[in-house]
PDB file of C-alpha atoms in Angstrom:
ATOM      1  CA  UNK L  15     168.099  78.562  61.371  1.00 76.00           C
ATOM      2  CA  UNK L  16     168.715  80.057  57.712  1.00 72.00           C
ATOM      3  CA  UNK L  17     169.498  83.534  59.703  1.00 79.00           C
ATOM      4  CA  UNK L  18     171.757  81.940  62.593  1.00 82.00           C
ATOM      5  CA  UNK L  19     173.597  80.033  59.265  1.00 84.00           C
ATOM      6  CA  UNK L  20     174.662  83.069  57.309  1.00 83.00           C
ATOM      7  CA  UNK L  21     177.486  84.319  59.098  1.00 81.00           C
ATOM      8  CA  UNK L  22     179.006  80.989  59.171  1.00 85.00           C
ATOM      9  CA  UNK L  23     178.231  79.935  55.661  1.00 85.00           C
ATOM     10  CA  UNK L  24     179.723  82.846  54.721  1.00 85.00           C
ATOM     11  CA  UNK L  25     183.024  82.563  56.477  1.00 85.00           C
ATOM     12  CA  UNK L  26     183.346  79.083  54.375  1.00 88.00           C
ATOM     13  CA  UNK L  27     182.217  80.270  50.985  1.00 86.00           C
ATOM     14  CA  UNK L  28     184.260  82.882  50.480  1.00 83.00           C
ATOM     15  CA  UNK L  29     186.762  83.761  47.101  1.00 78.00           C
ATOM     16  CA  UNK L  30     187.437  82.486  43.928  1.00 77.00           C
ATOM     17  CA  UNK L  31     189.561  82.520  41.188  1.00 76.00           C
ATOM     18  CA  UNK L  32     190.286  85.964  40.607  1.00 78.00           C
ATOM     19  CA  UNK L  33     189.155  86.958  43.395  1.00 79.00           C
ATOM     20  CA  UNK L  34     190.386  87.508  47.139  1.00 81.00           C
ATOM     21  CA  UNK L  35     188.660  86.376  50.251  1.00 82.00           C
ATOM     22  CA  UNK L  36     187.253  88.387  52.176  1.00 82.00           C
ATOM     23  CA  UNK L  37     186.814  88.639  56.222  1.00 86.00           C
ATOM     24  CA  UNK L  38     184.029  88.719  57.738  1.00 87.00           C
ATOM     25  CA  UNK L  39     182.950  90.797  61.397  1.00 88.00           C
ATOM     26  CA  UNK L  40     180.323  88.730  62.975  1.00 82.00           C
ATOM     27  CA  UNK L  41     180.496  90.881  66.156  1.00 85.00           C
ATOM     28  CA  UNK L  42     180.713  94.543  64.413  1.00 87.00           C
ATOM     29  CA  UNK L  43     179.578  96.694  65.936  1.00 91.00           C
ATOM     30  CA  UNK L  44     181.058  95.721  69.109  1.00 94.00           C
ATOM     31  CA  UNK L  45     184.459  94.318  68.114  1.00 92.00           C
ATOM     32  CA  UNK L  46     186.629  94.377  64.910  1.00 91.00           C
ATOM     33  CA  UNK L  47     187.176  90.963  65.668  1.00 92.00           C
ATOM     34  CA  UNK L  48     187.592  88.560  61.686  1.00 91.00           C
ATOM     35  CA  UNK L  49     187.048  85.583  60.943  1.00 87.00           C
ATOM     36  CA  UNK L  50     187.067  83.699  57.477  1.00 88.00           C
ATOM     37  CA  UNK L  51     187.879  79.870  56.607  1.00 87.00           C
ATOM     38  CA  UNK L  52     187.670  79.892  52.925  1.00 85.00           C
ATOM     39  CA  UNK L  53     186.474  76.418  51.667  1.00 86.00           C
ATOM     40  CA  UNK L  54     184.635  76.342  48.846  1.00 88.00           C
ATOM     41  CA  UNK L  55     184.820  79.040  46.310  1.00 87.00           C
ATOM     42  CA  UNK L  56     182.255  81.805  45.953  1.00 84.00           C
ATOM     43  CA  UNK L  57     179.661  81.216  42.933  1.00 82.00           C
ATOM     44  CA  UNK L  58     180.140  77.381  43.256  1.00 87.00           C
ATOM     45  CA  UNK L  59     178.015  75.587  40.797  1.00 91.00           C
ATOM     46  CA  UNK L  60     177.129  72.926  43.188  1.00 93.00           C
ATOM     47  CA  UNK L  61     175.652  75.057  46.128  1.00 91.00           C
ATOM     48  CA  UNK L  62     173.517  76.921  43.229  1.00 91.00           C
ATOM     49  CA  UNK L  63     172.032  73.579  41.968  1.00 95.00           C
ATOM     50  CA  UNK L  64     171.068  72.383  45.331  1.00 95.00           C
ATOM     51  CA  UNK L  65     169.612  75.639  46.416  1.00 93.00           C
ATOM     52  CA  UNK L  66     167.847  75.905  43.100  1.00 96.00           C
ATOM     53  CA  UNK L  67     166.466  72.185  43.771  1.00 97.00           C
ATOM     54  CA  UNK L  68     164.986  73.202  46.987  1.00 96.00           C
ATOM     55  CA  UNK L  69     163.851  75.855  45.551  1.00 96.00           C
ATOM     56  CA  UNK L  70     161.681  73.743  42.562  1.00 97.00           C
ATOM     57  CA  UNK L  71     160.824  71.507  45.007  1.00 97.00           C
ATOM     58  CA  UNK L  72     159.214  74.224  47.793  1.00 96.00           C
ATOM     59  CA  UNK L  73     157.006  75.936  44.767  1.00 97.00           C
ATOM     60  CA  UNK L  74     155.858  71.846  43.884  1.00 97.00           C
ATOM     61  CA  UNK L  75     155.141  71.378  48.418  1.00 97.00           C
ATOM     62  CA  UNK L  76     154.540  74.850  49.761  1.00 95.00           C
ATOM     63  CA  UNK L  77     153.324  73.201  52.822  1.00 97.00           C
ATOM     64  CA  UNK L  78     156.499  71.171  53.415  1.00 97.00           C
ATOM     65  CA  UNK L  79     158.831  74.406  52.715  1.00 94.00           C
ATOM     66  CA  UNK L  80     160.116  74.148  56.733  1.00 93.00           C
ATOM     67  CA  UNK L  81     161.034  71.229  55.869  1.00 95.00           C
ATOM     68  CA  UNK L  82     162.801  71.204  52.686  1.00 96.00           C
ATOM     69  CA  UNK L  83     164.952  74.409  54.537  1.00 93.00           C
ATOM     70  CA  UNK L  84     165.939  72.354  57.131  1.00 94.00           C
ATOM     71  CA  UNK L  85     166.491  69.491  54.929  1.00 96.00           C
ATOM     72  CA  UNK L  86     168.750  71.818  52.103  1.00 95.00           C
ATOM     73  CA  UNK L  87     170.837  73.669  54.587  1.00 93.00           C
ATOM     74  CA  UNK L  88     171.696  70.194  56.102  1.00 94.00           C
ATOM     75  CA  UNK L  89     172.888  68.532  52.437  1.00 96.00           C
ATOM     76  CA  UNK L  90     174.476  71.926  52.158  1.00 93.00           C
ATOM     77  CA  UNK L  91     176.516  71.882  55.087  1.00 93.00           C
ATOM     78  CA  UNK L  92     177.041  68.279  53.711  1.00 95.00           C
ATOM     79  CA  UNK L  93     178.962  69.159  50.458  1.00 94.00           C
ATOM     80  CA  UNK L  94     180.513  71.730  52.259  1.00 92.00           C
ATOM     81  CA  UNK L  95     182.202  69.626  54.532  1.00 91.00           C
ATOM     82  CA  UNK L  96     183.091  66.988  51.426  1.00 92.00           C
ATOM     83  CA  UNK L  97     184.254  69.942  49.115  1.00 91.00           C
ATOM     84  CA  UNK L  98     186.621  71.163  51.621  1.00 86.00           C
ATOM     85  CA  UNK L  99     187.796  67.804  52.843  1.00 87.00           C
ATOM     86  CA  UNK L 100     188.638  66.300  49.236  1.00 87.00           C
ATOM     87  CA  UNK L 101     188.581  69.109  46.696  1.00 84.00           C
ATOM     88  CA  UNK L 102     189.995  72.363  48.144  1.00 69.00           C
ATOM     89  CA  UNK L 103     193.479  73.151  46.875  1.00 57.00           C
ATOM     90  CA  UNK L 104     194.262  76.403  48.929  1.00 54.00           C
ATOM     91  CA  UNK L 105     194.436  74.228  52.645  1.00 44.00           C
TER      92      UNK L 105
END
């Protein structure tokens, strides 16, 4: 799931102050097809702290790490959706 979720997260997280987005080519080799849908900025403190929770958390339950993946990409996708629905300026 974490693999099949990159792309995609990263056609969301993508630019920040300062910086431009950039496009992403999720069928390169085979097409120059790109994509990006810039919600949340790149570096955003609030991705970091929840992916440094889960992180805490797996060393604490190393036999419940599946589970705190699944669990961290979900509240991830989560403030995601809520940072681009109520705090992105660039829509």
């Amino acid at each position: 799931m974490a693999a099949l979720s990159q792309i995609p997260a990263d056609a969301v997280v993508s630019g920040a102050v300062g910086l431009s987005d950039w496009a992403l080519k999720p069928l390169w080799p085979f097409s120059d097809f790109q994509f990006i849908y810039p919600l949340v900025p790149w570096g955003n403190v609030g991705v970091t702290i929840v992916f440094a929770i889960a992180m805490i958390v797996e060393l604490k339950k190393p036999n419940q790490a599946q589970q705190i993946a699944l669990l961290t990409l979900v509240v991830v996708v989560i403030y995601i959706a809520l940072w681009g629905a109520f705090v992105n300026v660039r829509a």
